[in-house]
Amino acid sequence: MDMNAKAFALSLLKGVGQVMFQGNAITGLFFLLGIFYNSWLIGLGAILGVCSGTVAAHLLKFKEKDIENGLYGFNGVLVGIAIVYFFGLNAVTAGAVVVGAVLSTLVMNFMLARKWSPFTFPFVVSAWAVMLALSLAGQAKLFMEPVMQTSTIDVGAILGAGIGQVMFQQNVVTGVIFLLGILASSRISAGYAVLGAAIGALVGFGLAVPLAMINAGLFGYNAVLCGIALGGSKWKSAAYAVIAGALSSLILYAMMMQSVVPALTAPFVFATWIVLAVKGRIKQ
């Protein structure tokens, strides 16, 4: 590797920060703190994922600037988190994290070389492939505690957990730590993260989704990513962010109607691609 140890560590932290499109090492550190606060096992999965994806990019001699900015780390982070979240952490799943993270790096490079907008698509397709392989190999999924029913709206949980769920963390404190990390990099992005969580929840209310799911942030996290990815200082970009956030929640609802694959961040990716395509047509 051409990087020294400090530069490599910074690229790893930036990779974690890039999960919410913040190429900032301090943001990445906050994100790791938030994950470890809620689950040290998932934290280990995140570290294994970012290291595997980044090292693979080094070995394959992808663009050094992209590696330094964490572009080959964040999809690996998400792969690591998702695999450990759904299957736990053991020798088999650790190997799956490495394979999935490397695969996400290959997909990322393929898309960047063609100047496509990858967002978290490399994570989505890689995680789906690895999860399918684990299931076919007989690796049992973890039992997920059902979301407890409630009749009370919890605004703090909706916003906090909505941000936390971007990395599968249904924890308000973790969500707040994530928000502080975003704030350390960009006040605008932090504002759009909160707006996205609110938009997703409002769509959930409109679809008569169980209140417990909305309070758990499950209808907010894709819209959070839409807000950060598309939001800006102009009203037009705010409109695109809101539209994409609402659309992502509708796509999530449609995907939840089938149980073939977990939605992950696919609703965010598809909604953002659609809005960017429309935006491009409007400019023509």
PDB file of C-alpha atoms in Angstrom:
ATOM      1  CA  MET A   1       0.000   0.000   0.000  1.00  0.00           C
ATOM      2  CA  ASP A   2       1.218   3.479  -0.820  1.00  0.00           C
ATOM      3  CA  MET A   3      -0.578   5.057   2.158  1.00  0.00           C
ATOM      4  CA  ASN A   4       1.037   5.301   5.563  1.00  0.00           C
ATOM      5  CA  ALA A   5      -0.814   3.998   8.618  1.00  0.00           C
ATOM      6  CA  LYS A   6      -2.331   7.380   9.518  1.00  0.00           C
ATOM      7  CA  ALA A   7      -3.602   8.045   5.989  1.00  0.00           C
ATOM      8  CA  PHE A   8      -5.045   4.531   5.810  1.00  0.00           C
ATOM      9  CA  ALA A   9      -6.843   4.974   9.142  1.00  0.00           C
ATOM     10  CA  LEU A  10      -8.269   8.293   7.943  1.00  0.00           C
ATOM     11  CA  SER A  11      -9.501   6.660   4.730  1.00  0.00           C
ATOM     12  CA  LEU A  12     -11.268   4.005   6.833  1.00  0.00           C
ATOM     13  CA  LEU A  13     -12.978   6.632   8.998  1.00  0.00           C
ATOM     14  CA  LYS A  14     -13.976   8.612   5.908  1.00  0.00           C
ATOM     15  CA  GLY A  15     -15.380   5.378   4.494  1.00  0.00           C
ATOM     16  CA  VAL A  16     -17.611   5.039   7.545  1.00  0.00           C
ATOM     17  CA  GLY A  17     -18.638   8.691   7.214  1.00  0.00           C
ATOM     18  CA  GLN A  18     -19.518   8.152   3.552  1.00  0.00           C
ATOM     19  CA  VAL A  19     -22.395   5.886   4.615  1.00  0.00           C
ATOM     20  CA  MET A  20     -24.285   9.181   4.841  1.00  0.00           C
ATOM     21  CA  PHE A  21     -22.158  10.835   2.148  1.00  0.00           C
ATOM     22  CA  GLN A  22     -19.854  12.716   4.515  1.00  0.00           C
ATOM     23  CA  GLY A  23     -16.211  12.261   3.554  1.00  0.00           C
ATOM     24  CA  ASN A  24     -15.168  13.337   7.022  1.00  0.00           C
ATOM     25  CA  ALA A  25     -13.090  11.257   9.442  1.00  0.00           C
ATOM     26  CA  ILE A  26     -14.662  12.877  12.520  1.00  0.00           C
ATOM     27  CA  THR A  27     -18.112  12.002  11.164  1.00  0.00           C
ATOM     28  CA  GLY A  28     -16.952   8.417  10.670  1.00  0.00           C
ATOM     29  CA  LEU A  29     -15.696   8.278  14.239  1.00  0.00           C
ATOM     30  CA  PHE A  30     -19.065   9.481  15.534  1.00  0.00           C
ATOM     31  CA  PHE A  31     -20.804   6.837  13.428  1.00  0.00           C
ATOM     32  CA  LEU A  32     -18.621   4.085  14.873  1.00  0.00           C
ATOM     33  CA  LEU A  33     -19.246   5.358  18.398  1.00  0.00           C
ATOM     34  CA  GLY A  34     -22.980   5.307  17.727  1.00  0.00           C
ATOM     35  CA  ILE A  35     -22.874   1.752  16.399  1.00  0.00           C
ATOM     36  CA  PHE A  36     -20.739   0.436  19.264  1.00  0.00           C
ATOM     37  CA  TYR A  37     -23.019   2.185  21.765  1.00  0.00           C
ATOM     38  CA  ASN A  38     -25.892   0.027  20.547  1.00  0.00           C
ATOM     39  CA  SER A  39     -24.096  -3.189  19.516  1.00  0.00           C
ATOM     40  CA  TRP A  40     -20.395  -3.977  19.734  1.00  0.00           C
ATOM     41  CA  LEU A  41     -20.893  -7.050  17.523  1.00  0.00           C
ATOM     42  CA  ILE A  42     -22.378  -4.955  14.723  1.00  0.00           C
ATOM     43  CA  GLY A  43     -19.564  -2.465  15.330  1.00  0.00           C
ATOM     44  CA  LEU A  44     -17.052  -5.239  14.646  1.00  0.00           C
ATOM     45  CA  GLY A  45     -18.970  -6.113  11.482  1.00  0.00           C
ATOM     46  CA  ALA A  46     -18.747  -2.484  10.344  1.00  0.00           C
ATOM     47  CA  ILE A  47     -14.974  -2.378  10.938  1.00  0.00           C
ATOM     48  CA  LEU A  48     -14.420  -5.691   9.145  1.00  0.00           C
ATOM     49  CA  GLY A  49     -16.500  -4.466   6.224  1.00  0.00           C
ATOM     50  CA  VAL A  50     -14.780  -1.087   5.799  1.00  0.00           C
ATOM     51  CA  CYS A  51     -11.328  -2.680   6.105  1.00  0.00           C
ATOM     52  CA  SER A  52     -12.134  -5.422   3.569  1.00  0.00           C
ATOM     53  CA  GLY A  53     -13.612  -3.056   0.999  1.00  0.00           C
ATOM     54  CA  THR A  54     -10.812  -0.505   1.333  1.00  0.00           C
ATOM     55  CA  VAL A  55      -7.959  -3.034   1.300  1.00  0.00           C
ATOM     56  CA  ALA A  56      -9.458  -4.676  -1.802  1.00  0.00           C
ATOM     57  CA  ALA A  57      -9.477  -1.305  -3.564  1.00  0.00           C
ATOM     58  CA  HIS A  58      -5.792  -0.836  -2.648  1.00  0.00           C
ATOM     59  CA  LEU A  59      -4.798  -4.285  -3.879  1.00  0.00           C
ATOM     60  CA  LEU A  60      -6.715  -3.781  -7.122  1.00  0.00           C
ATOM     61  CA  LYS A  61      -5.015  -0.378  -7.527  1.00  0.00           C
ATOM     62  CA  PHE A  62      -8.193   1.627  -7.933  1.00  0.00           C
ATOM     63  CA  LYS A  63      -7.937   5.429  -7.949  1.00  0.00           C
ATOM     64  CA  GLU A  64      -6.015   6.531  -4.879  1.00  0.00           C
ATOM     65  CA  LYS A  65      -8.051   9.715  -4.451  1.00  0.00           C
ATOM     66  CA  ASP A  66     -11.301   7.737  -4.354  1.00  0.00           C
ATOM     67  CA  ILE A  67      -9.816   5.371  -1.777  1.00  0.00           C
ATOM     68  CA  GLU A  68      -8.602   8.276   0.358  1.00  0.00           C
ATOM     69  CA  ASN A  69     -12.081   9.811   0.285  1.00  0.00           C
ATOM     70  CA  GLY A  70     -13.648   6.593   1.573  1.00  0.00           C
ATOM     71  CA  LEU A  71     -15.575   5.771  -1.585  1.00  0.00           C
ATOM     72  CA  TYR A  72     -14.552   2.123  -1.382  1.00  0.00           C
ATOM     73  CA  GLY A  73     -15.338   1.795   2.299  1.00  0.00           C
ATOM     74  CA  PHE A  74     -18.935   2.749   2.970  1.00  0.00           C
ATOM     75  CA  ASN A  75     -20.623  -0.031   1.027  1.00  0.00           C
ATOM     76  CA  GLY A  76     -18.400  -2.494   2.850  1.00  0.00           C
ATOM     77  CA  VAL A  77     -19.446  -0.931   6.159  1.00  0.00           C
ATOM     78  CA  LEU A  78     -23.090  -1.519   5.311  1.00  0.00           C
ATOM     79  CA  VAL A  79     -22.423  -5.074   4.138  1.00  0.00           C
ATOM     80  CA  GLY A  80     -20.700  -5.834   7.437  1.00  0.00           C
ATOM     81  CA  ILE A  81     -23.518  -4.314   9.467  1.00  0.00           C
ATOM     82  CA  ALA A  82     -26.269  -6.060   7.494  1.00  0.00           C
ATOM     83  CA  ILE A  83     -24.693  -9.535   7.605  1.00  0.00           C
ATOM     84  CA  VAL A  84     -24.061  -9.365  11.349  1.00  0.00           C
ATOM     85  CA  TYR A  85     -27.505  -7.863  11.973  1.00  0.00           C
ATOM     86  CA  PHE A  86     -29.320 -10.665  10.133  1.00  0.00           C
ATOM     87  CA  PHE A  87     -27.004 -13.645  10.750  1.00  0.00           C
ATOM     88  CA  GLY A  88     -24.853 -12.799  13.765  1.00  0.00           C
ATOM     89  CA  LEU A  89     -21.062 -12.916  13.931  1.00  0.00           C
ATOM     90  CA  ASN A  90     -19.164 -16.182  13.613  1.00  0.00           C
ATOM     91  CA  ALA A  91     -16.423 -17.594  11.377  1.00  0.00           C
ATOM     92  CA  VAL A  92     -18.802 -18.199   8.470  1.00  0.00           C
ATOM     93  CA  THR A  93     -20.503 -14.814   8.587  1.00  0.00           C
ATOM     94  CA  ALA A  94     -17.162 -13.030   9.055  1.00  0.00           C
ATOM     95  CA  GLY A  95     -15.997 -14.661   5.831  1.00  0.00           C
ATOM     96  CA  ALA A  96     -19.259 -13.610   4.202  1.00  0.00           C
ATOM     97  CA  VAL A  97     -18.649 -10.007   5.273  1.00  0.00           C
ATOM     98  CA  VAL A  98     -15.228 -10.037   3.631  1.00  0.00           C
ATOM     99  CA  VAL A  99     -16.606 -11.544   0.413  1.00  0.00           C
ATOM    100  CA  GLY A 100     -19.546  -9.138   0.337  1.00  0.00           C
ATOM    101  CA  ALA A 101     -17.379  -6.092   1.036  1.00  0.00           C
ATOM    102  CA  VAL A 102     -14.924  -7.035  -1.715  1.00  0.00           C
ATOM    103  CA  LEU A 103     -17.830  -7.620  -4.099  1.00  0.00           C
ATOM    104  CA  SER A 104     -19.237  -4.188  -3.223  1.00  0.00           C
ATOM    105  CA  THR A 105     -15.854  -2.646  -4.052  1.00  0.00           C
ATOM    106  CA  LEU A 106     -15.871  -4.328  -7.465  1.00  0.00           C
ATOM    107  CA  VAL A 107     -19.416  -3.137  -8.190  1.00  0.00           C
ATOM    108  CA  MET A 108     -18.529   0.370  -6.984  1.00  0.00           C
ATOM    109  CA  ASN A 109     -15.519   0.566  -9.305  1.00  0.00           C
ATOM    110  CA  PHE A 110     -17.583  -0.726 -12.234  1.00  0.00           C
ATOM    111  CA  MET A 111     -20.190   2.004 -11.686  1.00  0.00           C
ATOM    112  CA  LEU A 112     -17.700   4.814 -11.006  1.00  0.00           C
ATOM    113  CA  ALA A 113     -15.774   3.953 -14.182  1.00  0.00           C
ATOM    114  CA  ARG A 114     -18.975   4.522 -16.161  1.00  0.00           C
ATOM    115  CA  LYS A 115     -19.778   7.711 -14.245  1.00  0.00           C
ATOM    116  CA  TRP A 116     -23.017   6.227 -12.908  1.00  0.00           C
ATOM    117  CA  SER A 117     -24.378   7.312  -9.529  1.00  0.00           C
ATOM    118  CA  PRO A 118     -23.802   4.252  -7.326  1.00  0.00           C
ATOM    119  CA  PHE A 119     -24.964   5.597  -3.955  1.00  0.00           C
ATOM    120  CA  THR A 120     -25.465   2.444  -1.839  1.00  0.00           C
ATOM    121  CA  PHE A 121     -26.382   0.144  -4.739  1.00  0.00           C
ATOM    122  CA  PRO A 122     -23.087  -1.817  -4.480  1.00  0.00           C
ATOM    123  CA  PHE A 123     -24.022  -2.617  -0.879  1.00  0.00           C
ATOM    124  CA  VAL A 124     -27.571  -3.629  -1.773  1.00  0.00           C
ATOM    125  CA  VAL A 125     -26.672  -6.034  -4.583  1.00  0.00           C
ATOM    126  CA  SER A 126     -23.672  -7.476  -2.704  1.00  0.00           C
ATOM    127  CA  ALA A 127     -25.619  -7.980   0.523  1.00  0.00           C
ATOM    128  CA  TRP A 128     -28.491  -9.638  -1.323  1.00  0.00           C
ATOM    129  CA  ALA A 129     -26.055 -12.033  -3.036  1.00  0.00           C
ATOM    130  CA  VAL A 130     -24.216 -12.929   0.175  1.00  0.00           C
ATOM    131  CA  MET A 131     -27.437 -13.311   2.179  1.00  0.00           C
ATOM    132  CA  LEU A 132     -28.792 -15.681  -0.471  1.00  0.00           C
ATOM    133  CA  ALA A 133     -25.577 -17.700  -0.352  1.00  0.00           C
ATOM    134  CA  LEU A 134     -25.695 -17.878   3.452  1.00  0.00           C
ATOM    135  CA  SER A 135     -29.315 -19.021   3.380  1.00  0.00           C
ATOM    136  CA  LEU A 136     -28.594 -21.688   0.758  1.00  0.00           C
ATOM    137  CA  ALA A 137     -25.647 -22.851   2.871  1.00  0.00           C
ATOM    138  CA  GLY A 138     -28.003 -23.401   5.790  1.00  0.00           C
ATOM    139  CA  GLN A 139     -26.878 -20.453   7.886  1.00  0.00           C
ATOM    140  CA  ALA A 140     -29.873 -19.585  10.056  1.00  0.00           C
ATOM    141  CA  LYS A 141     -31.041 -15.996  10.372  1.00  0.00           C
ATOM    142  CA  LEU A 142     -31.186 -14.466  13.812  1.00  0.00           C
ATOM    143  CA  PHE A 143     -34.581 -14.269  15.471  1.00  0.00           C
ATOM    144  CA  MET A 144     -35.736 -10.677  15.315  1.00  0.00           C
ATOM    145  CA  GLU A 145     -37.763  -9.358  18.214  1.00  0.00           C
ATOM    146  CA  PRO A 146     -41.167  -8.208  16.911  1.00  0.00           C
ATOM    147  CA  VAL A 147     -41.796  -4.480  17.078  1.00  0.00           C
ATOM    148  CA  MET A 148     -43.983  -3.859  20.113  1.00  0.00           C
ATOM    149  CA  GLN A 149     -47.401  -2.423  19.330  1.00  0.00           C
ATOM    150  CA  THR A 150     -48.175   1.075  20.531  1.00  0.00           C
ATOM    151  CA  SER A 151     -50.832   3.737  20.132  1.00  0.00           C
ATOM    152  CA  THR A 152     -48.571   6.672  21.039  1.00  0.00           C
ATOM    153  CA  ILE A 153     -46.573   8.792  18.618  1.00  0.00           C
ATOM    154  CA  ASP A 154     -42.981   9.212  19.805  1.00  0.00           C
ATOM    155  CA  VAL A 155     -41.454  12.093  17.849  1.00  0.00           C
ATOM    156  CA  GLY A 156     -38.023  11.643  19.437  1.00  0.00           C
ATOM    157  CA  ALA A 157     -37.957   7.975  18.466  1.00  0.00           C
ATOM    158  CA  ILE A 158     -39.240   8.704  14.950  1.00  0.00           C
ATOM    159  CA  LEU A 159     -36.429  11.166  14.285  1.00  0.00           C
ATOM    160  CA  GLY A 160     -33.651   9.509  16.297  1.00  0.00           C
ATOM    161  CA  ALA A 161     -34.322   5.914  15.292  1.00  0.00           C
ATOM    162  CA  GLY A 162     -35.069   7.030  11.727  1.00  0.00           C
ATOM    163  CA  ILE A 163     -31.492   8.270  11.437  1.00  0.00           C
ATOM    164  CA  GLY A 164     -30.115   5.302  13.378  1.00  0.00           C
ATOM    165  CA  GLN A 165     -31.851   2.794  11.099  1.00  0.00           C
ATOM    166  CA  VAL A 166     -29.657   3.882   8.182  1.00  0.00           C
ATOM    167  CA  MET A 167     -27.180   1.502   9.813  1.00  0.00           C
ATOM    168  CA  PHE A 168     -29.756  -0.903  11.299  1.00  0.00           C
ATOM    169  CA  GLN A 169     -29.621   0.746  14.725  1.00  0.00           C
ATOM    170  CA  GLN A 170     -33.043   1.109  16.342  1.00  0.00           C
ATOM    171  CA  ASN A 171     -31.692   3.271  19.101  1.00  0.00           C
ATOM    172  CA  VAL A 172     -32.521   6.923  19.695  1.00  0.00           C
ATOM    173  CA  VAL A 173     -29.197   7.696  21.407  1.00  0.00           C
ATOM    174  CA  THR A 174     -27.324   6.126  18.499  1.00  0.00           C
ATOM    175  CA  GLY A 175     -29.399   8.225  16.099  1.00  0.00           C
ATOM    176  CA  VAL A 176     -28.485  11.373  18.022  1.00  0.00           C
ATOM    177  CA  ILE A 177     -24.791  10.421  17.917  1.00  0.00           C
ATOM    178  CA  PHE A 178     -25.111   9.886  14.158  1.00  0.00           C
ATOM    179  CA  LEU A 179     -26.775  13.290  13.818  1.00  0.00           C
ATOM    180  CA  LEU A 180     -23.935  14.936  15.753  1.00  0.00           C
ATOM    181  CA  GLY A 181     -21.496  13.241  13.401  1.00  0.00           C
ATOM    182  CA  ILE A 182     -23.317  14.601  10.360  1.00  0.00           C
ATOM    183  CA  LEU A 183     -23.447  18.037  11.995  1.00  0.00           C
ATOM    184  CA  ALA A 184     -19.660  17.964  12.428  1.00  0.00           C
ATOM    185  CA  SER A 185     -19.395  17.757   8.648  1.00  0.00           C
ATOM    186  CA  SER A 186     -22.417  19.660   7.313  1.00  0.00           C
ATOM    187  CA  ARG A 187     -25.241  21.568   8.977  1.00  0.00           C
ATOM    188  CA  ILE A 188     -27.305  21.345   5.792  1.00  0.00           C
ATOM    189  CA  SER A 189     -26.926  17.561   5.674  1.00  0.00           C
ATOM    190  CA  ALA A 190     -27.903  17.325   9.354  1.00  0.00           C
ATOM    191  CA  GLY A 191     -31.031  19.365   8.679  1.00  0.00           C
ATOM    192  CA  TYR A 192     -31.985  17.198   5.727  1.00  0.00           C
ATOM    193  CA  ALA A 193     -31.403  14.037   7.776  1.00  0.00           C
ATOM    194  CA  VAL A 194     -34.015  15.199  10.289  1.00  0.00           C
ATOM    195  CA  LEU A 195     -36.347  16.332   7.490  1.00  0.00           C
ATOM    196  CA  GLY A 196     -35.990  12.955   5.774  1.00  0.00           C
ATOM    197  CA  ALA A 197     -36.894  11.061   8.944  1.00  0.00           C
ATOM    198  CA  ALA A 198     -39.992  13.248   9.296  1.00  0.00           C
ATOM    199  CA  ILE A 199     -41.014  12.827   5.632  1.00  0.00           C
ATOM    200  CA  GLY A 200     -40.718   9.048   5.850  1.00  0.00           C
ATOM    201  CA  ALA A 201     -42.846   8.994   8.990  1.00  0.00           C
ATOM    202  CA  LEU A 202     -45.522  11.192   7.401  1.00  0.00           C
ATOM    203  CA  VAL A 203     -45.770   8.852   4.423  1.00  0.00           C
ATOM    204  CA  GLY A 204     -46.014   5.947   6.846  1.00  0.00           C
ATOM    205  CA  PHE A 205     -48.925   7.675   8.589  1.00  0.00           C
ATOM    206  CA  GLY A 206     -50.593   8.215   5.222  1.00  0.00           C
ATOM    207  CA  LEU A 207     -50.237   4.530   4.357  1.00  0.00           C
ATOM    208  CA  ALA A 208     -51.681   3.537   7.756  1.00  0.00           C
ATOM    209  CA  VAL A 209     -48.482   1.670   8.630  1.00  0.00           C
ATOM    210  CA  PRO A 210     -48.512   0.360  12.230  1.00  0.00           C
ATOM    211  CA  LEU A 211     -47.412   3.152  14.528  1.00  0.00           C
ATOM    212  CA  ALA A 212     -44.826   0.916  16.170  1.00  0.00           C
ATOM    213  CA  MET A 213     -42.982   0.555  12.852  1.00  0.00           C
ATOM    214  CA  ILE A 214     -42.982   4.312  12.353  1.00  0.00           C
ATOM    215  CA  ASN A 215     -41.707   4.918  15.897  1.00  0.00           C
ATOM    216  CA  ALA A 216     -38.964   2.352  15.228  1.00  0.00           C
ATOM    217  CA  GLY A 217     -37.680   4.532  12.372  1.00  0.00           C
ATOM    218  CA  LEU A 218     -38.317   1.871   9.748  1.00  0.00           C
ATOM    219  CA  PHE A 219     -40.100   4.340   7.469  1.00  0.00           C
ATOM    220  CA  GLY A 220     -37.561   7.104   7.903  1.00  0.00           C
ATOM    221  CA  TYR A 221     -34.095   5.824   7.067  1.00  0.00           C
ATOM    222  CA  ASN A 222     -34.392   5.679   3.277  1.00  0.00           C
ATOM    223  CA  ALA A 223     -35.832   9.188   3.245  1.00  0.00           C
ATOM    224  CA  VAL A 224     -32.955  10.315   5.488  1.00  0.00           C
ATOM    225  CA  LEU A 225     -30.497   9.191   2.811  1.00  0.00           C
ATOM    226  CA  CYS A 226     -32.573  10.837   0.074  1.00  0.00           C
ATOM    227  CA  GLY A 227     -32.510  14.111   1.977  1.00  0.00           C
ATOM    228  CA  ILE A 228     -28.749  14.060   2.471  1.00  0.00           C
ATOM    229  CA  ALA A 229     -28.016  12.947  -1.106  1.00  0.00           C
ATOM    230  CA  LEU A 230     -30.253  15.486  -2.866  1.00  0.00           C
ATOM    231  CA  GLY A 231     -30.721  18.318  -0.381  1.00  0.00           C
ATOM    232  CA  GLY A 232     -29.061  21.680  -0.829  1.00  0.00           C
ATOM    233  CA  SER A 233     -29.436  25.346   0.015  1.00  0.00           C
ATOM    234  CA  LYS A 234     -31.915  26.084  -2.799  1.00  0.00           C
ATOM    235  CA  TRP A 235     -35.658  25.486  -2.627  1.00  0.00           C
ATOM    236  CA  LYS A 236     -35.567  23.375  -5.785  1.00  0.00           C
ATOM    237  CA  SER A 237     -33.107  20.910  -4.248  1.00  0.00           C
ATOM    238  CA  ALA A 238     -35.265  20.797  -1.117  1.00  0.00           C
ATOM    239  CA  ALA A 239     -38.256  19.881  -3.292  1.00  0.00           C
ATOM    240  CA  TYR A 240     -36.292  17.089  -4.976  1.00  0.00           C
ATOM    241  CA  ALA A 241     -35.189  15.791  -1.578  1.00  0.00           C
ATOM    242  CA  VAL A 242     -38.757  15.749  -0.249  1.00  0.00           C
ATOM    243  CA  ILE A 243     -40.129  14.073  -3.389  1.00  0.00           C
ATOM    244  CA  ALA A 244     -37.394  11.423  -3.357  1.00  0.00           C
ATOM    245  CA  GLY A 245     -37.891  10.826   0.365  1.00  0.00           C
ATOM    246  CA  ALA A 246     -41.624  10.318  -0.059  1.00  0.00           C
ATOM    247  CA  LEU A 247     -41.077   8.084  -3.094  1.00  0.00           C
ATOM    248  CA  SER A 248     -38.518   5.977  -1.217  1.00  0.00           C
ATOM    249  CA  SER A 249     -41.068   5.360   1.536  1.00  0.00           C
ATOM    250  CA  LEU A 250     -43.656   4.255  -1.036  1.00  0.00           C
ATOM    251  CA  ILE A 251     -41.108   1.898  -2.613  1.00  0.00           C
ATOM    252  CA  LEU A 252     -40.220   0.566   0.840  1.00  0.00           C
ATOM    253  CA  TYR A 253     -43.896  -0.114   1.529  1.00  0.00           C
ATOM    254  CA  ALA A 254     -44.191  -2.013  -1.765  1.00  0.00           C
ATOM    255  CA  MET A 255     -41.061  -4.054  -0.994  1.00  0.00           C
ATOM    256  CA  MET A 256     -42.331  -4.884   2.484  1.00  0.00           C
ATOM    257  CA  MET A 257     -45.399  -6.462   0.915  1.00  0.00           C
ATOM    258  CA  GLN A 258     -43.128  -9.253  -0.303  1.00  0.00           C
ATOM    259  CA  SER A 259     -40.688 -11.110   1.896  1.00  0.00           C
ATOM    260  CA  VAL A 260     -38.294 -12.442  -0.731  1.00  0.00           C
ATOM    261  CA  VAL A 261     -35.454 -10.024   0.050  1.00  0.00           C
ATOM    262  CA  PRO A 262     -34.982  -7.368   2.743  1.00  0.00           C
ATOM    263  CA  ALA A 263     -35.374  -3.847   1.353  1.00  0.00           C
ATOM    264  CA  LEU A 264     -32.114  -2.564   2.863  1.00  0.00           C
ATOM    265  CA  THR A 265     -31.413   0.826   1.238  1.00  0.00           C
ATOM    266  CA  ALA A 266     -32.772  -0.170  -2.182  1.00  0.00           C
ATOM    267  CA  PRO A 267     -35.793   2.181  -1.859  1.00  0.00           C
ATOM    268  CA  PHE A 268     -33.411   5.117  -1.392  1.00  0.00           C
ATOM    269  CA  VAL A 269     -31.323   4.121  -4.414  1.00  0.00           C
ATOM    270  CA  PHE A 270     -34.298   3.578  -6.721  1.00  0.00           C
ATOM    271  CA  ALA A 271     -36.110   6.740  -5.610  1.00  0.00           C
ATOM    272  CA  THR A 272     -32.990   8.875  -6.009  1.00  0.00           C
ATOM    273  CA  TRP A 273     -32.230   7.473  -9.451  1.00  0.00           C
ATOM    274  CA  ILE A 274     -35.804   8.193 -10.551  1.00  0.00           C
ATOM    275  CA  VAL A 275     -35.728  11.765  -9.237  1.00  0.00           C
ATOM    276  CA  LEU A 276     -32.311  12.425 -10.797  1.00  0.00           C
ATOM    277  CA  ALA A 277     -33.589  11.089 -14.134  1.00  0.00           C
ATOM    278  CA  VAL A 278     -36.619  13.388 -13.975  1.00  0.00           C
ATOM    279  CA  LYS A 279     -34.407  16.282 -12.917  1.00  0.00           C
ATOM    280  CA  GLY A 280     -32.172  15.642 -15.934  1.00  0.00           C
ATOM    281  CA  ARG A 281     -35.162  15.640 -18.279  1.00  0.00           C
ATOM    282  CA  ILE A 282     -36.448  18.917 -16.846  1.00  0.00           C
ATOM    283  CA  LYS A 283     -33.090  20.595 -17.504  1.00  0.00           C
ATOM    284  CA  GLN A 284     -33.086  19.538 -21.165  1.00  0.00           C
TER     285      GLN A 284
END
